[in-house]
Amino acid sequence: MTRLKLDDAGLETLVEAFYARLRADAELGPIFNDAIDDWPHHLEKLTAFWSSVMLTSGRYKGQPVPAHMKHRDRITPELFDRWLGLWEQTTDELMEPDAASALQAKAARIAESLQLALFFRLDR
Ligand code: HEM
């Protein structure tokens, strides 16, 4: 199978495949399916996000922390590990090896900072 390159077309296909897996996941699926009504819009936003992060395209203008904070009562550190596991599988299967490694490293750093924002509080 031809592996995908780290460009906008590759990221679009990757994002589509990854969210199909997330939605089918027994633990993560319900959170996403309850939160998101307009899937084409979400996938477009997430493709723009990864394009901004990996290709510095500036296409994503959003605020990931408040978006996740809304779902704070359902999200746990264990679910982040599960999310990252699925991301690793999907990128390894679909992307060129260097692209897969770069995408995994970036996701791990973003997951870390999202978790700090969601779970680390000085006031308790
Ligand atoms: C949006 C869940 C991890 C990037 C969302 C939304 C949900 C969600 C439910 C929709 C928010 C809404 O509009 O109501 C989760 C869960 C995660 C997780 C359960 C792990 C346990 C991550 C990670 C990244 C990420 C690791 C990045 C590497 C994003 C982005 C958005 C988003 C960019 C769009 C935010 C916006 O509206 O601008 N996520 N997420 N998420 N997520 Fe996650």
Coordinates of C-alpha atoms and ligand atoms in Angstrom, one line a residue:
M1 CA 0.0 0.0 0.0
T2 CA 1.2 3.5 -0.8
R3 CA 1.9 5.4 2.4
L4 CA 0.6 9.0 2.8
K5 CA 2.9 12.0 2.8
L6 CA 2.9 14.8 5.2
D7 CA 0.9 17.2 3.1
D8 CA -2.7 18.5 3.2
A9 CA -4.1 15.6 1.1
G10 CA -2.3 13.1 3.4
L11 CA -3.5 14.8 6.5
E12 CA -7.1 14.9 5.3
T13 CA -7.1 11.1 4.7
L14 CA -5.4 10.4 8.0
V15 CA -7.9 12.5 10.0
E16 CA -10.8 10.8 8.3
A17 CA -9.4 7.3 9.1
F18 CA -8.5 8.3 12.7
Y19 CA -11.9 9.7 13.6
A20 CA -13.6 6.7 12.0
R21 CA -11.6 4.6 14.5
L22 CA -12.3 6.9 17.4
R23 CA -16.0 6.8 16.7
A24 CA -16.0 3.0 16.7
D25 CA -14.0 2.8 19.9
A26 CA -16.0 1.5 22.9
E27 CA -14.7 4.1 25.3
L28 CA -13.8 7.1 23.2
G29 CA -16.6 6.7 20.6
P30 CA -19.5 7.8 22.8
I31 CA -17.8 11.0 24.0
F32 CA -17.2 12.1 20.4
N33 CA -20.5 11.0 19.1
D34 CA -22.4 12.8 21.8
A35 CA -20.3 16.0 21.4
I36 CA -20.2 16.3 17.6
D37 CA -23.2 16.8 15.4
D38 CA -21.6 18.1 12.2
W39 CA -18.9 15.5 11.4
P40 CA -17.8 17.0 8.0
H41 CA -17.2 20.3 9.8
H42 CA -15.2 18.6 12.6
L43 CA -13.0 16.7 10.2
E44 CA -12.3 19.9 8.2
K45 CA -11.4 21.6 11.5
L46 CA -9.1 18.8 12.6
T47 CA -7.4 18.6 9.1
A48 CA -6.8 22.4 9.4
F49 CA -5.5 21.9 13.0
W50 CA -2.9 19.2 11.8
S51 CA -2.0 21.3 8.8
S52 CA -1.3 24.3 11.1
V53 CA 0.7 22.1 13.6
M54 CA 2.8 20.1 11.1
L55 CA 3.0 22.4 8.0
T56 CA 2.7 25.8 9.8
S57 CA -0.1 26.6 7.4
G58 CA -2.0 28.9 9.9
R59 CA -5.3 27.2 8.8
Y60 CA -6.6 26.5 12.2
K61 CA -7.9 29.3 14.4
G62 CA -9.4 27.7 17.5
Q63 CA -9.0 27.1 21.1
P64 CA -8.4 23.4 22.0
V65 CA -8.3 23.9 25.8
P66 CA -11.8 25.3 26.3
A67 CA -13.1 22.8 23.7
H68 CA -11.9 20.0 25.9
M69 CA -12.7 21.7 29.2
K70 CA -16.4 21.5 28.2
H71 CA -16.1 17.7 28.4
R72 CA -13.9 17.6 31.5
D73 CA -16.3 15.4 33.4
R74 CA -15.9 12.6 30.9
I75 CA -12.2 12.8 30.0
T76 CA -9.5 10.9 32.0
P77 CA -5.8 10.5 31.7
E78 CA -6.4 6.8 30.7
L79 CA -8.5 8.0 27.8
F80 CA -5.6 10.2 26.6
D81 CA -3.4 7.0 26.5
R82 CA -6.1 5.2 24.6
W83 CA -6.4 8.2 22.1
L84 CA -2.6 8.2 21.7
G85 CA -2.6 4.4 21.1
L86 CA -5.1 4.7 18.3
W87 CA -3.2 7.7 16.8
E88 CA 0.0 5.6 16.9
Q89 CA -1.7 2.6 15.2
T90 CA -3.4 4.8 12.5
T91 CA -0.3 6.9 11.7
D92 CA 1.9 3.7 11.6
E93 CA -0.4 2.1 9.2
L94 CA -1.1 5.0 6.8
M95 CA 1.8 7.4 6.8
E96 CA 5.4 7.3 5.6
P97 CA 7.5 6.2 8.6
D98 CA 9.1 9.6 9.2
A99 CA 5.8 11.4 9.0
A100 CA 4.3 8.8 11.4
S101 CA 7.0 9.5 13.9
A102 CA 6.7 13.2 13.7
L103 CA 2.9 13.1 14.0
Q104 CA 3.2 10.8 17.1
A105 CA 5.7 13.0 18.8
K106 CA 3.6 16.1 18.2
A107 CA 0.4 14.5 19.4
A108 CA 2.2 13.3 22.6
R109 CA 3.3 16.9 23.4
I110 CA -0.1 18.3 22.7
A111 CA -1.8 15.6 24.8
E112 CA 0.6 16.5 27.6
S113 CA -0.3 20.1 27.6
L114 CA -4.0 19.5 27.2
Q115 CA -3.8 17.2 30.3
L116 CA -1.9 19.8 32.3
A117 CA -4.7 22.3 31.4
L118 CA -7.5 19.8 32.2
F119 CA -6.2 17.9 35.3
F120 CA -3.6 20.0 37.0
R121 CA -5.0 22.5 39.4
L122 CA -3.2 24.5 42.1
D123 CA -6.3 25.1 44.0
R124 CA -7.1 21.6 45.1
Ligands
HEM1 C1 -12.2 18.7 19.8 C2 -12.4 14.9 22.7 C3 -7.6 14.5 22.7 C4 -7.4 18.0 19.3 C5 -12.6 17.7 20.6 C6 -14.0 17.5 20.9 C7 -14.1 16.5 21.8 C8 -12.8 16.0 22.0 C9 -15.4 15.8 22.4 C10 -15.2 18.4 20.5 C11 -15.3 19.6 21.4 C12 -16.7 20.3 21.2 O1 -16.7 21.1 20.2 O2 -17.6 20.1 22.0 C13 -11.1 14.5 23.0 C14 -10.8 13.3 23.9 C15 -9.4 13.2 23.8 C16 -8.9 14.3 23.0 C17 -11.8 12.5 24.6 C18 -8.5 12.3 24.6 C19 -8.9 11.6 25.7 C20 -7.1 15.4 21.8 C21 -5.7 15.5 21.4 C22 -5.7 16.5 20.4 C23 -7.0 17.0 20.2 C24 -4.6 14.7 22.0 C25 -4.5 17.0 19.7 C26 -3.4 16.3 19.5 C27 -8.6 18.5 19.2 C28 -8.9 19.7 18.5 C29 -10.3 19.9 18.6 C30 -10.8 18.9 19.4 C31 -8.0 20.5 17.7 C32 -11.1 21.1 18.0 C33 -11.2 22.2 19.0 C34 -12.0 23.4 18.4 O3 -13.2 23.4 18.4 O4 -11.3 24.3 17.9 N1 -11.9 16.8 21.2 N2 -10.0 15.0 22.5 N3 -7.9 16.3 21.0 N4 -9.8 18.0 19.8 FE1 -9.9 16.5 21.1

